[in-house]
Amino acid sequence: MKDSAMYIPTYDDMLAAHTRISPYIHRTPVLTSSYLNELTGAQLFFKCENFQKAAAFKVRGASNAVFGLSEDEARNGVCTHSSGNHALSLSYAAGRRGIPCNVVMPCTAPQAKKDAVIGYGGTITECEPSTTSREAVFAEVQAATGGNFVHPYNDPRVIAGQGTCSRELMEQTGGVDIVVAPIGGGGMISGTCLTLSNMAPETQIIAAEPEQADDAYRSFKAGHIIADDAPDTIADGLKVPLKDLTWHFVSNHVSDILTASEDEIVEAMKITWKRMKIVMEASSAVPLATILKNKDWFAGKRVGVIVTGGNVDLDSLPWIN
Amino acid sequence: MKDSAMYIPTYDDMLAAHTRISPYIHRTPVLTSSYLNELTGAQLFFKCENFQKAAAFKVRGASNAVFGLSEDEARNGVCTHSSGNHALSLSYAAGRRGIPCNVVMPCTAPQAKKDAVIGYGGTITECEPSTTSREAVFAEVQAATGGNFVHPYNDPRVIAGQGTCSRELMEQTGGVDIVVAPIGGGGMISGTCLTLSNMAPETQIIAAEPEQADDAYRSFKAGHIIADDAPDTIADGLKVPLKDLTWHFVSNHVSDILTASEDEIVEAMKITWKRMKIVMEASSAVPLATILKNKDWFAGKRVGVIVTGGNVDLDSLPWIN
């Protein structure tokens, strides 16, 4: 039996995940915009995970992990460390199953995210905003609770769950030539690779990353994982590094990684709010930013765009000073 | 033959409008929110005309007027006066037919709205922000162009077009107990009355209005039209008064008119952005504001909510100072 951290999830794992999580997630809509099609010259299909439960695709992987536990495994609940959408999503899924969820969050995390975790029934233990503190506090919490650790992305259950998103996208669109998704730790991209390499191997997979947190881009070019210490970008869901499991998928199945500047990300974010009338977070705007920057690459193509989430602080928008 | 200004549009007019305009409009989605259902105790169905062409329901009535013209009538195009969504919508519809659209707008109208009119191919003539100036300038424009006048709401073609929205709502939801829509000049409410009084006469129709522009509320209580001179509200689509045709529908078919304060409107607007992840304009938030204020009225009911539009200045949001 393989060590679970090294287990590579399969297409069948994704199919099983989809059956398992479908009572707890939305089959989110795919939206189009004639304005953005004209602007880019491509035919864009936006898979709107900002309308997902907890307003993020991460509820797919979190739900797959939570509802895949045996009664025995679930007894002590789940635990994780995350300052973002995984914390909300795991709290939501655990709440639906009625088991405890312990989340280690940096004390600097936005109050809105903390409130959302608590609103879904999660318990927060705060740490300092450093890797050392997070790991030490998380070890204590896990030892004290005995909870099942659900990593935000480097977990085969999570990747299999995220893969359900592009399965729906392909069903809803009848197929696309390219899928573009943001890349941070690589959970969504890995799930996309898992699904499309089986379901539609001719479909190109492009990862989109902030220039200011381009560790995946540099890893991809170098052929090995490069992890930055503390990159700073408005796309706050994309600051974390690749890990062994996500590197496996990225290095084997991603066609290319494109990057965008902070200004380009904000511009793409604002244009979707203005023209599509949807609220997406900065991380979700990185794919459109790279498409707008590389129009020749996408012109004439059918392009799936994963809108990963919609958790935004409405009191502090990046285009308003 | 009746004078066209006094012609009361019929259910068959609405059905004909729906067939006529369907190539040019979206069948917009109906969204739900488990959070808002819990908060209100009602089952809410949001008919999202913020996702409509030109981001407003007004494209329904404008398209019905434009595409209902004979070749002869259409030769000189259309004209109107409007500082808001009707200007955009008529420009869009005229552009699709390939006929001129002349719009008289106050010089004080937001540049974003002027840009949108021009973007759709409309021609703007500016007036001073007063009724006197608007009427004088409009008379000149109409005389010079010979365009067919499409009033923003007091026009049977426009009302028949707006009525297509609640027909879709009823089809998409399988029926509701109550429909709540904003009221300004009364075009959307009149269309709703036209459709539902025939299609679902047991469905209550509630109009929602800003307290600070409550002329329709006072008209409804008094039994005759009361027009305010220049009401001031953040719900800028709802400042205009009822006219004879819309008063006919309001006085005969509306169950009641509820009002909300400016703060309540802004709160309802922000809550939909935050929880539903959609961009709606302030006028569109007035129905939810009145539902949140009168929960007992709506508890346990299936409630359709018309989200009338999504044209917002993203650089100036009412909850950010």
XYZ file of C-alpha atoms in Angstrom:
642
model
C 0.000 0.000 0.000
C 1.331 3.385 -1.006
C 1.948 6.164 1.425
C -1.172 8.315 1.137
C 0.825 11.518 0.549
C 2.285 9.979 -2.594
C -0.875 8.394 -3.909
C -1.697 9.838 -7.333
C -5.465 10.217 -7.650
C -7.044 8.608 -10.707
C -9.845 9.475 -13.096
C -12.038 6.978 -11.247
C -11.279 8.805 -7.988
C -12.601 11.975 -9.647
C -15.748 10.213 -10.831
C -16.324 8.787 -7.346
C -15.729 12.238 -5.867
C -18.350 13.759 -8.144
C -20.973 11.262 -7.018
C -19.971 11.728 -3.380
C -20.040 15.530 -3.283
C -22.930 16.338 -5.600
C -25.510 16.638 -2.774
C -23.355 19.323 -1.131
C -22.151 21.451 -4.033
C -23.683 23.503 -6.822
C -23.319 22.563 -10.455
C -22.261 26.142 -11.125
C -23.301 27.911 -14.318
C -21.077 28.637 -17.304
C -21.450 32.267 -18.400
C -20.428 33.934 -21.631
C -19.934 37.586 -22.578
C -20.254 38.816 -26.134
C -18.281 41.912 -25.099
C -15.319 39.867 -23.859
C -15.507 37.575 -26.870
C -15.178 40.605 -29.142
C -12.421 42.072 -27.011
C -10.322 38.900 -27.032
C -11.239 37.350 -30.366
C -11.787 34.074 -28.531
C -14.951 32.328 -27.414
C -14.757 32.370 -23.618
C -16.703 30.095 -21.269
C -16.532 31.203 -17.640
C -17.098 28.369 -15.155
C -18.438 30.379 -12.225
C -17.198 28.833 -9.013
C -17.744 32.220 -7.386
C -21.376 31.017 -7.235
C -20.256 27.788 -5.526
C -21.060 26.974 -1.885
C -18.679 29.001 0.309
C -18.065 30.967 -2.902
C -15.064 28.879 -3.934
C -14.178 25.756 -5.918
C -12.326 24.529 -2.833
C -15.564 23.206 -1.412
C -15.340 20.405 -3.990
C -12.090 18.976 -2.671
C -12.961 19.672 0.955
C -16.317 17.921 0.604
C -14.699 14.934 -1.068
C -12.267 14.584 1.825
C -14.917 15.053 4.531
C -17.563 12.759 3.050
C -14.988 10.132 2.065
C -14.045 9.510 5.707
C -15.351 6.375 7.396
C -17.438 6.853 10.529
C -14.386 5.877 12.514
C -12.082 8.293 10.677
C -14.609 11.092 10.995
C -15.086 10.762 14.742
C -12.486 13.403 15.613
C -13.391 15.657 12.767
C -10.988 17.359 10.374
C -8.288 19.978 10.710
C -6.252 22.171 8.420
C -4.241 25.344 8.143
C -5.414 28.014 5.716
C -6.006 31.721 5.708
C -8.361 31.554 2.784
C -11.064 29.722 0.918
C -9.985 26.233 2.008
C -10.700 27.201 5.632
C -14.234 28.292 4.721
C -14.801 25.296 2.495
C -13.621 22.672 4.967
C -15.730 24.312 7.691
C -18.748 24.207 5.385
C -18.241 20.530 4.485
C -17.598 19.460 8.077
C -20.664 21.387 9.160
C -22.788 19.547 6.599
C -21.495 16.227 7.932
C -21.828 17.374 11.541
C -18.216 16.789 12.555
C -15.736 19.220 14.133
C -13.443 21.341 11.988
C -10.359 22.930 13.491
C -8.585 25.557 11.426
C -5.261 27.214 12.161
C -5.334 30.731 10.726
C -2.787 33.538 10.959
C -3.889 36.261 13.363
C -3.530 38.639 10.417
C -6.234 36.918 8.332
C -9.126 39.211 7.381
C -11.886 39.328 9.981
C -14.421 38.591 7.225
C -12.768 35.225 6.555
C -12.623 34.410 10.267
C -16.297 35.307 10.620
C -17.161 33.076 7.679
C -15.297 30.092 9.171
C -17.130 30.579 12.463
C -20.406 31.073 10.606
C -19.992 27.631 9.040
C -19.274 26.110 12.458
C -15.474 25.878 12.303
C -13.166 26.492 15.260
C -10.192 28.820 14.756
C -6.825 28.637 16.483
C -4.663 31.600 15.624
C -0.952 31.506 14.838
C 1.613 34.106 13.924
C 1.888 34.819 10.191
C 4.990 32.667 9.691
C 5.536 29.113 8.499
C 7.291 28.186 11.763
C 4.429 29.364 13.924
C 1.792 27.848 11.668
C 3.443 24.428 11.692
C 3.987 24.460 15.449
C 0.435 25.558 16.241
C -1.040 23.153 13.721
C 0.912 20.225 15.241
C -0.538 21.109 18.646
C -4.079 21.375 17.320
C -3.838 18.100 15.439
C -2.392 16.301 18.474
C -5.061 17.716 20.766
C -8.029 16.973 18.499
C -6.925 13.898 16.573
C -8.619 15.406 13.519
C -7.998 14.119 9.999
C -5.650 16.533 8.229
C -7.024 17.833 4.945
C -4.233 19.745 3.206
C -5.459 22.689 1.118
C -4.118 21.161 -2.107
C -1.413 18.526 -1.708
C -3.946 15.779 -0.968
C -5.253 13.224 -3.466
C -8.804 13.527 -2.115
C -8.713 17.282 -2.614
C -7.298 17.052 -6.135
C -9.892 14.446 -7.143
C -12.601 16.782 -5.842
C -11.263 19.815 -7.724
C -11.228 17.725 -10.895
C -15.031 17.604 -10.877
C -15.107 21.262 -11.928
C -13.635 20.744 -15.388
C -15.764 17.635 -15.887
C -18.818 19.878 -15.535
C -17.228 22.536 -17.737
C -16.736 20.034 -20.558
C -20.279 18.717 -20.200
C -21.785 22.201 -20.093
C -19.849 23.565 -23.075
C -19.619 20.454 -25.227
C -15.850 20.799 -25.100
C -13.216 23.531 -25.387
C -9.799 23.857 -27.008
C -8.054 25.349 -23.987
C -8.766 25.598 -20.263
C -7.134 28.410 -18.285
C -7.080 28.256 -14.497
C -5.160 30.156 -11.836
C -2.214 28.447 -10.174
C -1.119 28.843 -6.569
C -0.443 25.572 -4.794
C -1.804 23.839 -7.846
C -4.896 22.059 -6.512
C -7.319 23.317 -9.176
C -4.798 22.915 -11.986
C -3.978 19.380 -10.823
C -7.645 18.430 -10.727
C -8.053 19.939 -14.188
C -5.088 17.903 -15.454
C -6.435 14.737 -13.845
C -9.808 15.116 -15.525
C -8.849 16.466 -18.928
C -5.865 14.187 -19.543
C -8.419 11.376 -19.447
C -11.614 12.991 -20.671
C -10.233 15.342 -23.339
C -6.485 14.804 -23.801
C -6.423 17.138 -26.816
C -7.511 20.087 -24.659
C -4.618 22.349 -23.704
C -4.264 23.310 -20.048
C -2.804 26.749 -19.328
C -2.001 27.898 -15.808
C -2.242 31.609 -15.016
C -0.110 33.163 -12.316
C 0.687 36.624 -10.910
C 4.092 37.932 -12.023
C 4.750 38.814 -8.406
C 4.226 35.222 -7.256
C 5.566 33.372 -10.302
C 7.146 30.431 -8.500
C 5.109 27.918 -10.527
C 6.229 29.592 -13.763
C 9.861 29.402 -12.704
C 9.421 25.831 -11.478
C 7.880 24.870 -14.805
C 10.782 26.366 -16.753
C 13.432 24.933 -14.401
C 11.937 21.451 -14.219
C 11.791 21.303 -10.438
C 9.836 22.956 -7.635
C 10.956 26.460 -6.696
C 9.218 27.791 -3.594
C 9.268 31.466 -2.714
C 9.259 32.536 0.879
C 6.585 35.208 1.022
C 5.455 36.518 -2.362
C 3.186 39.554 -2.311
C 0.281 39.836 -4.723
C -3.285 41.052 -4.729
C -4.200 37.535 -5.884
C -3.964 36.324 -2.303
C -5.124 32.802 -3.072
C -2.069 32.227 -5.248
C 0.821 32.863 -2.872
C 1.488 29.265 -1.841
C 4.071 26.981 -3.512
C 3.657 23.744 -5.465
C 4.114 20.474 -3.564
C 5.059 17.002 -4.763
C 1.577 15.872 -5.760
C 0.609 19.036 -7.605
C 4.061 19.200 -9.213
C 3.398 15.743 -10.628
C 0.342 17.023 -12.514
C 1.806 20.400 -13.499
C 5.035 18.920 -14.859
C 3.221 16.180 -16.787
C 0.103 17.839 -18.167
C 0.268 21.640 -18.209
C 0.972 23.108 -21.663
C 2.295 26.413 -20.409
C 2.165 28.954 -17.600
C 1.367 32.595 -18.385
C 1.777 35.491 -15.983
C 0.141 38.888 -15.455
C 1.110 42.014 -13.567
C -0.809 43.383 -10.600
C -2.314 46.158 -12.761
C -3.378 43.668 -15.403
C -5.040 41.487 -12.764
C -6.973 44.415 -11.278
C -8.028 45.571 -14.742
C -9.308 42.084 -15.625
C -11.118 41.848 -12.286
C -12.826 45.182 -12.805
C -13.801 44.419 -16.391
C -15.623 41.251 -15.329
C -17.500 43.078 -12.588
C -18.382 45.857 -15.016
C -19.330 43.799 -18.037
C -20.393 40.397 -16.683
C -21.982 41.780 -13.495
C -20.378 39.109 -11.354
C -18.233 39.476 -8.247
C -14.989 37.545 -8.605
C -11.912 37.739 -6.430
C -8.531 38.929 -7.702
C -7.101 35.408 -7.957
C -9.949 34.480 -10.294
C -9.142 37.348 -12.653
C -5.619 36.167 -13.414
C -6.721 33.859 -16.278
C -8.581 36.663 -18.091
C -5.619 38.982 -17.485
C -3.317 36.511 -19.254
C -5.806 36.028 -22.093
C -6.070 39.788 -22.647
C -2.267 39.954 -22.664
C -1.799 37.059 -25.120
C -4.723 37.487 -27.489
C -2.954 35.827 -30.426
C -2.560 32.685 -28.370
C -6.312 32.383 -27.785
C -7.890 34.033 -30.856
C -10.387 31.828 -32.632
C -10.294 29.225 -29.862
C -12.960 27.956 -27.507
C -11.510 28.746 -24.089
C -12.753 27.566 -20.697
C -11.906 29.959 -17.858
C -12.166 28.741 -14.274
C -13.532 31.531 -12.056
C -12.217 30.106 -8.814
C -14.014 32.193 -6.199
C -15.852 35.305 -5.143
C -14.674 36.065 -1.626
C -13.825 39.746 -1.744
C -13.701 42.454 0.898
C -16.270 44.834 -0.590
C -15.076 47.637 1.669
C -11.636 47.607 0.119
C -11.617 47.247 -3.648
C -8.266 47.442 -5.421
C -9.360 50.067 -7.958
C -10.642 52.452 -5.275
C -8.093 54.303 -3.175
C -58.894 53.867 -33.677
C -57.662 54.868 -30.241
C -55.018 57.456 -29.655
C -51.849 55.421 -29.298
C -50.908 57.088 -26.012
C -54.083 55.729 -24.424
C -53.936 52.262 -25.908
C -53.782 49.687 -23.102
C -51.484 46.834 -24.118
C -52.957 43.346 -23.887
C -51.686 39.917 -22.914
C -51.510 39.065 -26.621
C -49.334 42.128 -27.152
C -46.962 40.739 -24.517
C -46.897 37.326 -26.187
C -46.206 38.939 -29.571
C -43.473 41.044 -27.965
C -41.797 37.965 -26.554
C -41.635 36.318 -29.960
C -40.432 39.555 -31.557
C -37.617 40.327 -29.113
C -36.317 36.878 -28.249
C -33.502 36.967 -30.851
C -32.150 40.147 -29.248
C -32.477 39.527 -25.520
C -31.237 36.980 -23.001
C -33.568 34.635 -21.192
C -31.877 35.690 -17.956
C -31.276 33.171 -15.172
C -33.230 32.934 -11.923
C -30.854 32.679 -8.961
C -31.524 31.596 -5.400
C -29.550 32.063 -2.186
C -29.911 29.711 0.759
C -28.419 32.444 2.957
C -31.068 34.994 1.980
C -33.818 32.385 2.278
C -32.740 31.720 5.860
C -32.411 35.416 6.586
C -35.885 36.274 5.314
C -37.813 33.086 6.027
C -39.124 33.259 2.459
C -38.111 31.380 -0.659
C -36.670 34.042 -2.947
C -36.260 33.744 -6.715
C -34.117 36.504 -8.208
C -34.834 37.181 -11.885
C -31.460 38.560 -12.923
C -31.996 41.276 -15.502
C -28.600 42.651 -14.489
C -27.344 39.889 -16.820
C -29.615 41.181 -19.600
C -28.287 42.847 -22.765
C -27.306 46.427 -21.871
C -27.533 45.135 -18.261
C -31.154 46.195 -17.822
C -34.688 44.879 -18.305
C -35.383 47.995 -20.346
C -33.918 46.353 -23.404
C -37.085 44.234 -23.549
C -39.440 47.162 -24.059
C -36.991 49.079 -26.222
C -36.474 46.078 -28.496
C -40.215 45.524 -28.792
C -40.700 49.124 -29.890
C -37.779 49.108 -32.336
C -38.506 45.759 -33.980
C -42.247 46.425 -34.092
C -41.760 49.399 -36.435
C -42.597 48.940 -40.102
C -39.814 49.619 -42.590
C -41.463 52.940 -43.284
C -41.774 53.875 -39.616
C -38.198 52.816 -38.949
C -36.671 54.911 -41.725
C -35.896 57.891 -39.497
C -34.917 55.796 -36.530
C -36.020 56.301 -32.942
C -35.536 58.976 -30.347
C -36.045 59.385 -26.629
C -35.011 61.270 -23.539
C -33.403 59.388 -20.695
C -30.405 59.688 -18.453
C -30.379 56.020 -17.642
C -30.890 52.452 -18.766
C -33.568 53.258 -21.352
C -31.024 55.343 -23.274
C -28.593 52.422 -23.367
C -31.306 49.916 -24.182
C -32.863 51.878 -27.027
C -29.406 52.500 -28.497
C -28.672 48.780 -28.295
C -31.961 47.800 -29.973
C -31.663 50.435 -32.709
C -28.085 49.335 -33.316
C -29.216 45.741 -33.767
C -31.801 46.867 -36.321
C -29.349 49.249 -37.956
C -31.430 52.414 -37.568
C -30.467 55.737 -35.969
C -31.120 56.392 -32.289
C -31.130 59.935 -30.951
C -31.075 60.388 -27.204
C -31.491 63.593 -25.244
C -29.499 63.313 -22.023
C -28.821 65.876 -19.295
C -25.287 67.216 -19.422
C -24.970 65.998 -15.831
C -25.494 62.315 -16.746
C -22.577 60.076 -15.765
C -19.888 59.823 -18.419
C -20.080 56.029 -18.152
C -23.705 56.097 -19.326
C -22.898 58.497 -22.164
C -20.013 56.270 -23.239
C -22.292 53.234 -23.211
C -24.894 54.970 -25.409
C -22.192 55.929 -27.886
C -20.715 52.436 -27.676
C -24.057 51.008 -28.813
C -24.186 53.480 -31.697
C -26.579 56.072 -30.253
C -26.263 59.822 -30.812
C -26.480 62.094 -27.771
C -27.844 65.626 -27.648
C -27.282 67.213 -24.267
C -29.787 69.339 -22.368
C -29.735 71.123 -19.041
C -30.887 68.992 -16.107
C -34.394 70.460 -15.995
C -37.748 69.365 -17.406
C -38.072 72.587 -19.389
C -34.752 72.215 -21.102
C -35.236 68.496 -21.727
C -38.637 69.020 -23.378
C -37.408 71.887 -25.501
C -34.279 70.081 -26.678
C -36.190 66.871 -27.284
C -38.783 68.688 -29.420
C -35.973 70.076 -31.561
C -34.288 66.688 -31.930
C -37.522 64.950 -32.824
C -38.421 67.647 -35.378
C -34.969 67.527 -36.926
C -34.704 63.744 -37.155
C -38.330 62.622 -37.560
C -37.508 59.686 -35.302
C -40.198 57.543 -33.682
C -40.519 58.558 -30.033
C -40.110 55.635 -27.634
C -41.024 56.861 -24.152
C -39.033 55.187 -21.346
C -42.183 53.707 -19.796
C -45.468 55.375 -20.748
C -45.695 53.497 -24.037
C -47.793 50.372 -24.677
C -45.003 48.785 -26.745
C -42.554 49.281 -23.889
C -44.936 47.905 -21.256
C -45.731 44.852 -23.385
C -41.992 44.242 -23.707
C -41.329 44.567 -19.978
C -44.126 42.060 -19.345
C -42.031 39.311 -20.950
C -39.775 39.298 -17.878
C -42.382 37.959 -15.449
C -43.584 35.458 -18.041
C -40.091 33.950 -17.997
C -39.977 34.165 -14.203
C -43.171 32.139 -13.884
C -41.966 29.559 -16.387
C -38.555 29.256 -14.737
C -39.868 28.946 -11.166
C -43.097 27.060 -11.793
C -44.959 29.936 -10.163
C -44.597 32.187 -7.114
C -46.982 33.643 -4.521
C -45.688 37.197 -4.749
C -43.625 39.213 -7.210
C -41.742 42.269 -5.932
C -40.360 44.794 -8.408
C -39.035 48.333 -8.068
C -41.278 51.204 -9.091
C -40.175 54.461 -10.666
C -42.187 55.474 -13.694
C -43.897 52.109 -13.465
C -42.862 50.413 -16.713
C -41.642 47.158 -15.169
C -44.493 47.018 -12.655
C -47.034 47.658 -15.418
C -45.594 44.894 -17.564
C -45.655 42.600 -14.531
C -49.324 43.484 -13.916
C -50.172 42.944 -17.583
C -48.647 39.473 -17.604
C -49.585 38.178 -14.173
C -53.177 39.454 -14.119
C -53.695 37.104 -17.075
C -51.188 34.326 -16.472
C -51.359 34.023 -12.672
C -54.080 36.298 -11.253
C -53.631 34.807 -7.777
C -50.027 36.082 -7.606
C -49.688 39.269 -5.559
C -47.734 42.135 -7.084
C -45.811 44.356 -4.660
C -44.048 47.512 -5.810
C -40.929 48.601 -3.927
C -39.947 52.256 -3.744
C -37.357 54.461 -2.021
C -38.812 56.441 0.890
C -37.101 59.489 -0.535
C -38.910 59.144 -3.865
C -42.218 57.712 -2.641
C -44.501 59.458 -5.121
C -45.954 56.143 -6.314
C -46.690 55.130 -2.715
C -48.483 58.416 -2.075
C -50.285 58.184 -5.414
C -51.443 54.672 -4.562
C -52.801 55.775 -1.180
C -54.393 58.944 -2.578
C -55.969 57.289 -5.610
C -54.482 59.669 -8.160
C -51.055 60.459 -9.596
C -48.814 62.594 -7.410
C -45.613 63.657 -9.166
C -42.660 65.030 -7.254
C -40.452 67.615 -8.821
C -36.957 66.336 -8.184
C -36.730 63.565 -5.599
C -33.245 62.580 -4.510
C -32.344 58.939 -3.933
C -29.453 56.598 -4.557
C -31.905 54.472 -6.525
C -31.482 56.760 -9.500
C -33.664 54.714 -11.820
C -36.691 55.352 -9.624
C -36.921 59.144 -9.560
C -39.461 59.557 -12.345
C -43.232 59.849 -11.787
C -46.108 57.611 -12.878
C -47.951 58.528 -16.076
C -51.468 57.709 -17.259
C -50.692 54.316 -18.757
C -48.607 53.024 -15.875
C -51.088 54.472 -13.377
C -53.762 52.349 -15.066
C -51.862 49.168 -14.224
C -50.674 50.253 -10.773
C -54.105 51.362 -9.621
C -55.813 48.230 -10.936
C -53.399 45.403 -10.201
C -50.783 46.278 -7.573
C -51.518 44.785 -4.122
C -49.398 47.247 -2.185
C -46.369 49.525 -2.322
C -43.615 49.167 0.287
C -40.823 51.657 0.867
C -37.239 51.502 2.148
C -34.794 54.091 3.421
C -31.530 54.954 1.705
C -29.540 52.997 4.320
C -31.775 49.970 3.899
C -31.339 50.093 0.126
C -27.548 50.285 0.374
C -27.493 47.437 2.910
C -29.626 45.242 0.641
C -27.431 46.109 -2.342
C -24.262 45.207 -0.473
C -25.691 41.962 0.894
C -26.510 40.714 -2.608
C -23.037 41.564 -3.865
C -21.499 39.877 -0.837
C -23.642 36.769 -0.681
C -24.939 36.223 -4.216
C -21.764 37.479 -5.945
C -23.747 39.515 -8.433
C -23.467 43.195 -9.309
C -26.848 44.896 -9.074
C -27.593 48.599 -9.112
C -29.169 50.415 -6.164
C -32.612 50.579 -7.779
C -32.603 46.784 -8.044
C -31.931 46.377 -4.338
C -35.095 48.165 -3.237
C -37.262 44.999 -3.408
C -34.925 43.034 -1.128
C -34.704 46.028 1.209
C -38.488 46.015 1.598
C -38.555 42.231 2.077
C -35.929 42.429 4.832
C -37.985 45.191 6.462
C -41.292 43.306 6.259
C -40.262 39.713 6.883
C -43.637 38.693 8.329
C -45.290 39.691 5.101
C -43.153 37.353 3.040
C -42.297 34.496 5.454
C -43.154 31.076 4.102
C -43.970 32.466 0.661
C -42.415 31.863 -2.733
C -41.319 35.328 -3.776
C -40.103 36.454 -7.191
C -37.727 39.430 -7.066
C -37.021 41.385 -10.237
C -33.363 42.448 -10.331
C -33.852 45.244 -12.797
C -30.296 46.119 -13.766
C -26.586 46.129 -13.084
C -25.320 49.463 -14.351
C -23.196 50.744 -11.486
C -20.274 53.142 -11.306
C -17.696 50.772 -9.799
C -15.455 53.697 -8.898
C -18.055 55.150 -6.561
C -19.826 52.575 -4.406
C -22.300 53.845 -1.831
C -20.794 51.924 1.086
C -17.281 53.264 0.455
C -16.593 56.859 1.350
